[in-house]
Short mmCIF file of N, CA and C in Angstrom, two decimals:
data_model
loop_
_atom_site.label_atom_id
_atom_site.label_comp_id
_atom_site.label_asym_id
_atom_site.label_seq_id
_atom_site.Cartn_x
_atom_site.Cartn_y
_atom_site.Cartn_z
N ASP A 1250 131.15 68.65 89.59
CA ASP A 1250 130.86 69.73 90.49
C ASP A 1250 131.11 70.69 89.69
N ILE A 1251 129.44 71.53 89.96
CA ILE A 1251 129.56 73.06 89.15
C ILE A 1251 130.32 74.00 89.81
N CYS A 1252 130.32 73.70 91.31
CA CYS A 1252 130.98 74.77 91.79
C CYS A 1252 132.17 74.71 92.52
N SER A 1253 132.74 73.51 91.59
CA SER A 1253 134.21 73.38 91.99
C SER A 1253 135.20 74.45 91.58
N GLY A 1254 136.06 74.56 92.90
CA GLY A 1254 137.11 75.65 92.69
C GLY A 1254 136.33 77.31 92.92
N LYS A 1255 134.71 77.00 93.16
CA LYS A 1255 134.25 78.37 93.37
C LYS A 1255 134.45 78.38 95.14
N ASP A 1256 134.58 79.40 96.03
CA ASP A 1256 134.72 79.69 97.24
C ASP A 1256 133.24 79.63 97.40
N ALA A 1257 133.06 78.96 99.02
CA ALA A 1257 132.16 78.85 99.18
C ALA A 1257 131.03 80.09 100.24
N LYS A 1258 132.47 81.03 101.01
CA LYS A 1258 132.30 82.04 101.52
C LYS A 1258 132.23 83.19 100.52
N GLN A 1259 132.39 83.12 99.52
CA GLN A 1259 132.18 83.86 98.19
C GLN A 1259 130.99 83.82 97.36
N MET A 1260 130.32 82.85 98.00
CA MET A 1260 129.14 82.72 97.29
C MET A 1260 127.89 82.97 98.45
N HIS A 1261 128.36 82.78 99.47
CA HIS A 1261 127.39 83.00 101.05
C HIS A 1261 127.08 84.38 100.72
N GLU A 1262 128.20 85.10 100.60
CA GLU A 1262 128.76 86.74 100.64
C GLU A 1262 128.07 87.38 99.77
N ALA A 1263 127.79 86.36 98.54
CA ALA A 1263 127.42 87.26 97.67
C ALA A 1263 126.09 88.06 97.56
N ASP A 1264 125.42 88.63 96.85
CA ASP A 1264 124.52 89.53 97.11
C ASP A 1264 122.99 88.83 96.88
N ASP A 1265 123.36 88.19 95.77
CA ASP A 1265 122.14 86.99 95.64
C ASP A 1265 122.22 85.44 96.54
N GLY A 1266 123.34 85.53 97.46
CA GLY A 1266 123.33 84.28 98.55
C GLY A 1266 124.06 82.91 97.78
N GLY A 1267 124.94 83.42 96.06
CA GLY A 1267 125.23 82.17 95.37
C GLY A 1267 124.45 82.05 94.37
N GLU A 1268 123.32 82.83 94.26
CA GLU A 1268 122.05 82.33 93.27
C GLU A 1268 122.63 82.05 92.00
N SER A 1269 123.37 83.05 91.35
CA SER A 1269 123.83 83.55 90.53
C SER A 1269 124.85 82.30 89.69
N VAL A 1270 125.46 81.80 90.27
CA VAL A 1270 126.71 80.47 89.84
C VAL A 1270 125.31 79.51 89.44
N PHE A 1271 124.38 79.33 89.73
CA PHE A 1271 123.23 78.17 89.48
C PHE A 1271 122.60 78.72 88.13
N ILE A 1272 122.60 80.04 88.22
CA ILE A 1272 122.04 80.51 86.95
C ILE A 1272 122.55 80.69 85.71
N GLU A 1273 124.13 80.83 86.17
CA GLU A 1273 125.09 80.80 85.26
C GLU A 1273 125.35 79.47 84.60
N MET A 1274 125.42 78.68 85.60
CA MET A 1274 125.57 76.64 85.08
C MET A 1274 124.45 76.41 84.12
N ARG A 1275 123.05 76.52 84.49
CA ARG A 1275 121.98 76.53 83.65
C ARG A 1275 122.00 77.07 82.24
N SER A 1276 122.54 78.51 81.95
CA SER A 1276 122.58 79.21 80.92
C SER A 1276 123.82 78.30 79.82
N LEU A 1277 124.95 77.99 80.77
CA LEU A 1277 125.99 77.11 80.00
C LEU A 1277 125.85 76.06 79.49
N LEU A 1278 125.35 75.26 80.12
CA LEU A 1278 125.16 74.09 79.93
C LEU A 1278 123.85 73.65 79.14
N TYR A 1279 122.63 74.55 79.27
CA TYR A 1279 121.83 74.10 78.94
C TYR A 1279 121.02 75.08 77.64
N GLU A 1280 121.60 76.30 77.65
CA GLU A 1280 121.42 77.34 75.70
C GLU A 1280 121.91 76.89 74.79
N ASN A 1281 121.33 76.79 73.95
CA ASN A 1281 121.31 76.27 72.84
C ASN A 1281 122.65 74.92 72.72
N ASN A 1282 121.51 74.50 73.78
CA ASN A 1282 122.41 72.84 73.66
C ASN A 1282 121.40 71.57 73.10
N THR A 1283 121.45 71.21 72.17
CA THR A 1283 120.81 70.38 71.35
C THR A 1283 120.91 68.73 72.01
N ILE A 1284 121.78 68.43 72.83
CA ILE A 1284 122.21 67.09 73.23
C ILE A 1284 121.26 67.12 74.58
N PRO A 1285 120.04 65.96 74.65
CA PRO A 1285 119.42 66.07 76.22
C PRO A 1285 120.42 65.97 77.14
N SER A 1286 120.13 66.96 78.32
CA SER A 1286 120.90 66.93 79.61
C SER A 1286 120.24 66.85 80.64
N PHE A 1287 120.98 66.27 81.82
CA PHE A 1287 120.46 66.33 83.05
C PHE A 1287 121.70 66.59 84.02
N PHE A 1288 121.11 67.04 84.76
CA PHE A 1288 122.56 67.48 86.11
C PHE A 1288 122.28 66.56 87.33
N LEU A 1289 123.22 66.36 87.51
CA LEU A 1289 122.88 65.39 89.19
C LEU A 1289 123.13 66.35 90.15
N ILE A 1290 123.08 65.81 91.55
CA ILE A 1290 123.16 66.73 92.82
C ILE A 1290 124.66 66.42 92.63
N GLY A 1291 125.43 67.34 93.27
CA GLY A 1291 127.08 67.14 93.38
C GLY A 1291 126.94 67.94 95.29
N ASP A 1292 128.19 67.65 95.95
CA ASP A 1292 128.19 67.73 97.18
C ASP A 1292 129.39 69.68 97.21
N ASN A 1293 129.58 70.15 96.04
CA ASN A 1293 130.57 71.55 96.09
C ASN A 1293 129.28 72.18 95.69
N GLU A 1294 128.24 71.98 95.11
CA GLU A 1294 127.09 73.26 95.49
C GLU A 1294 126.06 72.71 96.32
N THR A 1295 125.98 72.12 97.05
CA THR A 1295 124.96 71.99 98.39
C THR A 1295 125.85 71.64 99.95
N ARG A 1296 126.33 70.58 100.24
CA ARG A 1296 126.76 70.05 101.15
C ARG A 1296 128.03 70.87 101.57
N ASP A 1297 128.34 71.38 100.67
CA ASP A 1297 129.85 71.67 101.30
C ASP A 1297 129.69 73.88 100.99
N GLN A 1298 128.37 73.60 100.90
CA GLN A 1298 127.96 75.65 100.93
C GLN A 1298 127.86 75.78 102.38
N ILE A 1299 128.40 77.21 102.82
CA ILE A 1299 127.86 77.73 104.13
C ILE A 1299 126.42 77.30 104.79
N ASP A 1300 125.59 77.76 103.71
CA ASP A 1300 124.03 77.34 103.95
C ASP A 1300 123.99 76.68 102.60
N SER A 1301 123.55 75.38 103.56
CA SER A 1301 123.34 74.03 102.38
C SER A 1301 122.06 73.85 102.06
N ALA A 1302 121.33 74.31 102.74
CA ALA A 1302 120.13 74.56 102.80
C ALA A 1302 119.26 75.28 101.84
N ARG A 1303 119.89 76.75 101.46
CA ARG A 1303 119.98 77.41 100.75
C ARG A 1303 120.35 77.13 99.63
N ALA A 1304 121.54 76.48 99.13
CA ALA A 1304 122.06 76.18 98.16
C ALA A 1304 121.18 74.84 97.62
N PHE A 1305 120.85 74.26 98.46
CA PHE A 1305 119.76 72.96 97.84
C PHE A 1305 118.90 73.58 96.78
N SER A 1306 118.33 74.24 97.82
CA SER A 1306 117.04 75.33 96.90
C SER A 1306 117.17 75.86 95.72
N PHE A 1307 118.24 76.22 95.51
CA PHE A 1307 119.12 77.22 94.44
C PHE A 1307 118.98 75.51 93.25
N TRP A 1308 119.95 74.77 93.83
CA TRP A 1308 120.04 73.95 92.85
C TRP A 1308 118.54 73.32 92.42
N GLN A 1309 117.93 72.92 93.04
CA GLN A 1309 116.56 72.34 92.86
C GLN A 1309 115.85 73.57 91.89
N LYS A 1310 115.93 75.09 92.21
CA LYS A 1310 115.19 76.15 91.15
C LYS A 1310 115.94 75.89 89.82
N HIS A 1311 117.23 75.54 89.83
CA HIS A 1311 117.50 75.78 88.49
C HIS A 1311 118.00 74.81 87.85
N LEU A 1312 118.32 73.90 88.49
CA LEU A 1312 118.88 72.67 88.05
C LEU A 1312 118.28 70.86 88.16
N LEU A 1313 117.21 71.18 88.71
CA LEU A 1313 116.74 70.05 89.12
C LEU A 1313 115.56 69.05 87.68
N GLU A 1314 115.26 70.56 86.95
CA GLU A 1314 114.48 69.92 85.23
C GLU A 1314 115.78 69.85 84.45
N PRO A 1315 115.74 69.03 83.54
CA PRO A 1315 116.65 68.75 82.31
C PRO A 1315 116.08 70.04 81.32
N ASN A 1316 117.11 70.02 80.20
CA ASN A 1316 116.75 71.21 79.23
C ASN A 1316 115.88 70.23 78.41
N GLU A 1317 115.22 71.35 77.53
CA GLU A 1317 113.98 71.45 76.59
C GLU A 1317 114.23 70.34 75.97
N VAL A 1318 115.37 70.04 75.37
CA VAL A 1318 115.70 69.13 74.62
C VAL A 1318 115.10 67.49 75.22
N PHE A 1319 115.02 67.28 76.16
CA PHE A 1319 115.21 65.82 77.04
C PHE A 1319 113.35 65.37 76.45
N ALA A 1320 113.60 64.98 76.03
CA ALA A 1320 112.11 64.24 75.80
C ALA A 1320 111.63 62.60 75.97
N PHE A 1321 112.48 62.41 77.05
CA PHE A 1321 112.07 61.13 77.74
C PHE A 1321 111.34 61.49 78.38
N LYS A 1322 110.23 60.34 79.15
CA LYS A 1322 110.11 60.57 80.14
C LYS A 1322 110.62 60.72 81.72
N ILE A 1323 110.66 61.26 82.66
CA ILE A 1323 111.13 61.17 83.82
C ILE A 1323 110.28 60.97 84.56
N ASN A 1324 110.36 59.89 85.58
CA ASN A 1324 110.22 59.66 86.62
C ASN A 1324 111.01 60.10 87.88
N ARG A 1325 110.41 60.66 88.64
CA ARG A 1325 110.84 60.96 90.40
C ARG A 1325 110.64 60.53 91.33
N GLN A 1326 110.75 60.30 92.60
CA GLN A 1326 110.71 59.69 93.69
C GLN A 1326 110.22 60.72 94.52
N LYS A 1327 109.17 60.73 94.81
CA LYS A 1327 108.26 61.63 95.24
C LYS A 1327 108.31 62.51 96.58
N HIS A 1328 109.38 62.37 97.34
CA HIS A 1328 109.72 62.96 98.63
C HIS A 1328 111.36 63.22 98.58
N ARG A 1329 112.12 62.74 97.26
CA ARG A 1329 113.32 63.26 96.79
C ARG A 1329 113.47 63.18 95.57
N PRO A 1330 112.86 64.32 94.79
CA PRO A 1330 113.18 64.76 92.99
C PRO A 1330 114.03 64.54 92.64
N GLU A 1331 114.96 64.58 93.51
CA GLU A 1331 116.46 64.71 92.53
C GLU A 1331 116.79 62.86 92.42
N ASN A 1332 116.35 61.89 92.66
CA ASN A 1332 116.42 60.98 92.33
C ASN A 1332 115.19 60.67 91.08
N PHE A 1333 115.79 60.25 89.92
CA PHE A 1333 114.85 60.32 88.45
C PHE A 1333 115.35 58.91 88.18
N SER A 1334 114.58 58.75 87.31
CA SER A 1334 114.95 57.66 86.38
C SER A 1334 113.59 57.81 84.90
N PHE A 1335 114.65 57.14 83.73
CA PHE A 1335 113.81 57.51 82.36
C PHE A 1335 114.75 56.22 82.08
N VAL A 1336 113.89 55.66 80.99
CA VAL A 1336 114.28 54.67 79.79
C VAL A 1336 114.53 55.24 78.35
N LEU A 1337 116.03 54.53 78.14
CA LEU A 1337 116.34 54.42 76.81
C LEU A 1337 116.85 53.58 76.27
N ASP A 1338 116.09 53.67 75.10
CA ASP A 1338 116.68 51.93 74.01
C ASP A 1338 116.74 50.80 75.30
N ASP A 1339 115.72 50.83 75.65
CA ASP A 1339 115.38 49.72 76.70
C ASP A 1339 116.60 49.50 77.67
N VAL A 1340 117.31 50.71 78.35
CA VAL A 1340 118.46 50.80 79.37
C VAL A 1340 117.55 51.83 79.95
N LEU A 1341 117.35 51.14 81.55
CA LEU A 1341 117.14 52.02 82.52
C LEU A 1341 118.01 52.89 83.31
N ILE A 1342 117.82 53.68 83.13
CA ILE A 1342 118.66 55.13 83.36
C ILE A 1342 118.23 55.33 85.34
N ILE A 1343 119.01 55.41 86.16
CA ILE A 1343 118.28 55.59 87.26
C ILE A 1343 119.88 56.73 88.19
N GLY A 1344 118.97 58.04 88.23
CA GLY A 1344 119.99 58.94 88.67
C GLY A 1344 119.46 58.80 90.52
N ILE A 1345 120.61 59.03 91.56
CA ILE A 1345 120.42 59.31 93.24
C ILE A 1345 121.16 59.95 93.23
N HIS A 1346 120.77 60.61 94.83
CA HIS A 1346 121.48 61.60 95.63
C HIS A 1346 122.06 60.62 96.60
N LYS A 1347 123.54 60.81 96.28
CA LYS A 1347 124.31 60.12 96.70
C LYS A 1347 125.83 61.26 96.36
N ILE A 1348 126.14 61.85 97.26
CA ILE A 1348 127.44 62.81 97.45
C ILE A 1348 128.42 62.76 98.44
N GLY A 1349 129.48 63.13 98.45
CA GLY A 1349 130.66 63.40 99.12
C GLY A 1349 130.61 64.62 100.04
N GLY A 1350 130.94 64.93 100.28
CA GLY A 1350 131.27 66.75 100.86
C GLY A 1350 131.25 66.69 102.33
N LYS A 1351 130.92 67.66 102.92
CA LYS A 1351 131.44 67.90 104.36
C LYS A 1351 130.42 66.79 105.36
N ASP A 1352 130.51 66.38 106.05
CA ASP A 1352 129.70 65.85 107.05
C ASP A 1352 128.20 66.61 107.42
N GLY A 1353 126.94 65.93 106.38
CA GLY A 1353 125.85 66.33 107.09
C GLY A 1353 124.88 65.91 108.22
N GLY A 1354 125.60 64.92 109.15
CA GLY A 1354 125.33 64.24 110.33
C GLY A 1354 124.59 62.81 110.09
N GLU A 1355 124.47 61.96 111.07
CA GLU A 1355 124.26 60.64 110.46
C GLU A 1355 122.89 60.60 110.37
N ALA A 1356 122.01 61.23 110.18
CA ALA A 1356 120.67 61.52 110.11
C ALA A 1356 120.43 61.77 108.40
N TYR A 1357 121.18 62.47 108.14
CA TYR A 1357 121.18 62.61 106.92
C TYR A 1357 121.54 61.82 105.50
N TRP A 1358 122.69 61.59 106.10
CA TRP A 1358 123.41 60.29 105.31
C TRP A 1358 122.55 58.68 105.20
N LYS A 1359 121.81 58.72 106.74
CA LYS A 1359 120.84 57.45 106.46
C LYS A 1359 119.95 57.40 105.59
N GLU A 1360 119.27 58.74 105.73
CA GLU A 1360 118.53 59.30 105.13
C GLU A 1360 118.15 59.30 103.76
N THR A 1361 119.36 59.72 102.93
CA THR A 1361 119.51 59.76 101.68
C THR A 1361 120.05 58.17 100.93
N ARG A 1362 120.96 57.65 101.75
CA ARG A 1362 121.05 56.26 101.52
C ARG A 1362 120.03 55.18 101.12
N LYS A 1363 118.82 55.54 102.92
CA LYS A 1363 117.34 54.82 102.50
C LYS A 1363 116.78 54.88 101.14
N ASP A 1364 116.52 56.12 100.70
CA ASP A 1364 115.55 56.86 99.71
C ASP A 1364 116.50 56.54 98.72
N ALA A 1365 117.78 56.18 98.45
CA ALA A 1365 118.19 55.61 96.92
C ALA A 1365 118.17 54.06 97.17
N GLU A 1366 118.11 53.71 98.13
CA GLU A 1366 118.28 51.95 97.92
C GLU A 1366 116.63 51.14 97.57
N MET A 1367 115.53 52.52 98.06
CA MET A 1367 114.14 52.31 98.48
C MET A 1367 114.18 52.64 96.57
N TRP A 1368 114.53 53.67 96.07
CA TRP A 1368 114.27 53.69 94.41
C TRP A 1368 115.02 53.26 93.61
N ILE A 1369 115.98 53.01 93.99
CA ILE A 1369 116.71 51.96 92.68
C ILE A 1369 115.62 50.56 92.73
N ALA A 1370 115.48 50.36 94.06
CA ALA A 1370 114.30 48.77 94.27
C ALA A 1370 112.97 48.81 93.61
N GLN A 1371 112.72 50.29 93.49
CA GLN A 1371 111.30 50.39 92.83
C GLN A 1371 111.38 50.35 91.33
N GLN A 1372 112.57 51.18 91.18
CA GLN A 1372 112.82 51.03 89.78
C GLN A 1372 113.06 49.91 88.87
N PHE A 1373 114.24 48.77 89.67
CA PHE A 1373 114.13 47.21 88.83
C PHE A 1373 112.83 46.85 88.73
N GLN A 1374 112.07 47.15 89.68
CA GLN A 1374 110.65 46.45 90.29
C GLN A 1374 109.70 47.35 88.69
N ALA A 1375 109.79 48.21 88.38
CA ALA A 1375 108.81 48.76 87.81
C ALA A 1375 108.95 48.97 86.20
N TYR A 1376 110.33 48.59 85.84
CA TYR A 1376 110.91 48.33 84.40
C TYR A 1376 111.43 46.63 84.74
N PRO A 1377 110.67 45.76 84.64
CA PRO A 1377 111.25 44.00 84.70
C PRO A 1377 111.62 44.00 82.98
N ASN A 1378 111.42 44.79 82.39
CA ASN A 1378 111.92 44.10 80.65
C ASN A 1378 112.66 45.18 80.17
N SER A 1379 113.55 45.80 81.17
CA SER A 1379 114.83 46.62 80.30
C SER A 1379 115.76 45.96 80.57
N LYS A 1380 116.67 45.80 79.64
CA LYS A 1380 117.62 44.95 79.38
C LYS A 1380 119.11 44.81 79.95
N ALA A 1381 119.10 46.41 80.50
CA ALA A 1381 120.47 46.97 81.49
C ALA A 1381 120.12 47.72 82.36
N SER A 1382 120.71 48.39 82.98
CA SER A 1382 120.83 49.76 84.01
C SER A 1382 121.89 50.23 84.16
N VAL A 1383 121.80 51.77 84.00
CA VAL A 1383 122.77 52.52 84.92
C VAL A 1383 122.81 53.61 85.87
N ILE A 1384 123.32 53.18 86.62
CA ILE A 1384 122.84 54.10 88.34
C ILE A 1384 124.00 55.08 88.31
N LEU A 1385 123.56 56.18 88.51
CA LEU A 1385 124.10 57.33 88.28
C LEU A 1385 124.38 58.16 89.74
N ALA A 1386 125.46 59.01 89.93
CA ALA A 1386 125.34 59.45 90.99
C ALA A 1386 126.71 60.27 91.41
N HIS A 1387 126.75 61.03 92.13
CA HIS A 1387 128.03 62.10 92.20
C HIS A 1387 129.17 61.62 92.77
N ALA A 1388 128.75 60.32 93.86
CA ALA A 1388 130.03 59.87 94.79
C ALA A 1388 129.55 58.29 94.54
N ARG A 1389 130.82 57.68 95.34
CA ARG A 1389 130.28 55.95 94.92
C ARG A 1389 129.87 55.71 96.54
N THR A 1390 129.51 54.63 96.56
CA THR A 1390 128.67 53.83 97.88
C THR A 1390 129.87 53.92 98.37
N SER A 1391 130.14 55.17 99.33
CA SER A 1391 131.43 54.30 100.79
C SER A 1391 131.29 53.73 102.11
N ASN A 1392 129.53 53.42 101.97
CA ASN A 1392 129.11 52.72 103.23
C ASN A 1392 129.04 51.21 103.16
N LYS A 1393 129.54 50.65 103.64
CA LYS A 1393 129.42 49.19 103.71
C LYS A 1393 128.47 48.53 103.62
N LEU A 1394 127.43 48.67 104.67
CA LEU A 1394 126.14 48.18 104.40
C LEU A 1394 125.14 49.02 103.33
N HIS A 1395 125.60 50.13 103.08
CA HIS A 1395 124.38 50.43 101.41
C HIS A 1395 125.19 49.90 100.65
N GLU A 1396 126.72 49.92 100.16
CA GLU A 1396 127.02 49.05 99.22
C GLU A 1396 126.51 47.58 99.59
N GLU A 1397 126.68 47.03 100.27
CA GLU A 1397 125.97 45.76 100.15
C GLU A 1397 124.55 46.11 99.87
N LYS A 1398 123.67 46.27 100.27
CA LYS A 1398 122.25 46.60 99.99
C LYS A 1398 122.08 46.77 98.16
N ILE A 1399 122.91 47.68 97.66
CA ILE A 1399 122.68 47.88 96.16
C ILE A 1399 123.66 46.93 95.58
N PHE A 1400 124.58 45.87 96.36
CA PHE A 1400 125.23 45.39 95.33
C PHE A 1400 123.55 43.79 95.47
N ALA A 1401 123.15 43.86 96.51
CA ALA A 1401 122.49 42.52 96.52
C ALA A 1401 120.89 42.74 94.96
N LEU A 1402 120.88 44.85 95.32
CA LEU A 1402 119.43 44.70 94.58
C LEU A 1402 120.09 44.55 93.26
N VAL A 1403 120.86 44.63 93.07
CA VAL A 1403 121.82 45.02 91.69
C VAL A 1403 122.01 43.10 90.93
N GLU A 1404 121.92 42.32 91.96
CA GLU A 1404 121.80 40.69 91.82
C GLU A 1404 120.50 40.04 91.31
N ALA A 1405 119.96 40.88 92.19
CA ALA A 1405 118.34 40.22 92.28
C ALA A 1405 117.77 40.98 90.76
N TYR A 1406 118.49 41.89 90.59
CA TYR A 1406 117.90 42.30 89.09
C TYR A 1406 117.90 41.52 87.82
N LYS A 1407 119.33 40.83 87.86
CA LYS A 1407 119.91 39.77 87.07
C LYS A 1407 120.40 40.19 85.35
N LYS A 1408 120.83 41.65 85.68
CA LYS A 1408 120.95 41.91 84.18
C LYS A 1408 121.87 42.98 84.73
N PRO A 1409 122.61 43.23 83.54
CA PRO A 1409 123.88 44.29 83.81
C PRO A 1409 123.77 45.47 84.01
N VAL A 1410 124.79 46.14 85.34
CA VAL A 1410 124.26 47.12 85.65
C VAL A 1410 125.77 48.19 85.86
N LEU A 1411 125.73 49.27 85.19
CA LEU A 1411 127.26 49.82 85.35
C LEU A 1411 126.52 51.04 86.34
N TYR A 1412 127.34 51.54 87.21
CA TYR A 1412 127.53 52.42 88.54
C TYR A 1412 128.34 53.30 88.01
N ILE A 1413 128.01 54.47 87.72
CA ILE A 1413 129.08 55.86 87.57
C ILE A 1413 129.23 56.75 88.50
N ASN A 1414 129.78 57.32 88.81
CA ASN A 1414 130.27 58.36 89.89
C ASN A 1414 131.38 58.88 88.94
N ALA A 1415 131.35 60.17 89.53
CA ALA A 1415 132.36 61.18 89.32
C ALA A 1415 133.04 62.02 90.58
N ASN A 1416 132.53 61.99 91.31
CA ASN A 1416 133.62 62.54 93.12
C ASN A 1416 134.82 62.18 92.87
N LEU A 1417 135.86 61.62 92.52
CA LEU A 1417 137.15 61.55 92.35
C LEU A 1417 137.30 62.23 91.53
N HIS A 1418 136.90 62.72 90.23
CA HIS A 1418 136.97 63.24 88.53
C HIS A 1418 138.44 62.66 88.50
N LYS A 1419 138.32 61.24 88.81
CA LYS A 1419 139.09 60.18 87.68
C LYS A 1419 138.64 59.03 87.47
N TRP A 1420 138.63 57.70 86.46
CA TRP A 1420 139.23 57.27 86.01
C TRP A 1420 139.26 56.22 86.59
N ARG A 1421 138.15 54.90 87.34
CA ARG A 1421 138.65 53.78 88.23
C ARG A 1421 137.67 52.74 88.05
N TYR A 1422 138.08 51.76 87.59
CA TYR A 1422 137.54 50.60 87.52
C TYR A 1422 137.11 49.24 88.75
N LEU A 1423 136.19 49.23 89.11
CA LEU A 1423 136.05 48.09 90.09
C LEU A 1423 135.13 47.22 89.85
N PRO A 1424 135.42 46.03 89.36
CA PRO A 1424 134.84 45.21 89.14
C PRO A 1424 133.77 44.33 90.07
#
C-alpha cells in the first residue's frame, strides 16, 4: 500500500486532492531505478480514500504504467487495464485487481472478481506453453465462490501456480 499511514482526510483536503502522493510514489520508486518495476493497485490508495474514484484516477494516471526499463510485452484487460500479464522466462505473470479495504458495495466486488476470473482464464488459454504462473494481487481471495473459481482455473491449467498478495503485510503459507 503506497498510502499506508497516510491520512485519507489529509489527502482529500490537500490542494491537489492527494495527487502529489501518487507523483511522489512514482518518483521514489521509478526514477533512477534500473530494475523493471510495476505497481499493483491497493486499497489504501483507492477504495479507502474519501473520494475513491478520484484516487483511482490518480493511480491510473501515475502508477498504471511500469517504469521505463520494463521491457516486456504487457497485455492488459481492455475494460480493466489494471489487470495485466506478461511472460518472463516462460513463466506467465498475471496481475489482478483484487484489493481489500472499505466496502465498495456488492456490485463493485462482484464485478472486480468476475473480471479477475475472466482475465486469469484468458491468460491461461493464451499462454498454454508457459511452464508456470504467478498471480499477483493486493489481497487474498476472501470470497469462497471466487476462491473456488480461481482454484478450478488453476487446476485446469495443470501447471504450478503461485498466488502472491501483500494485504496483511506478513508471510503466510497456504497450501
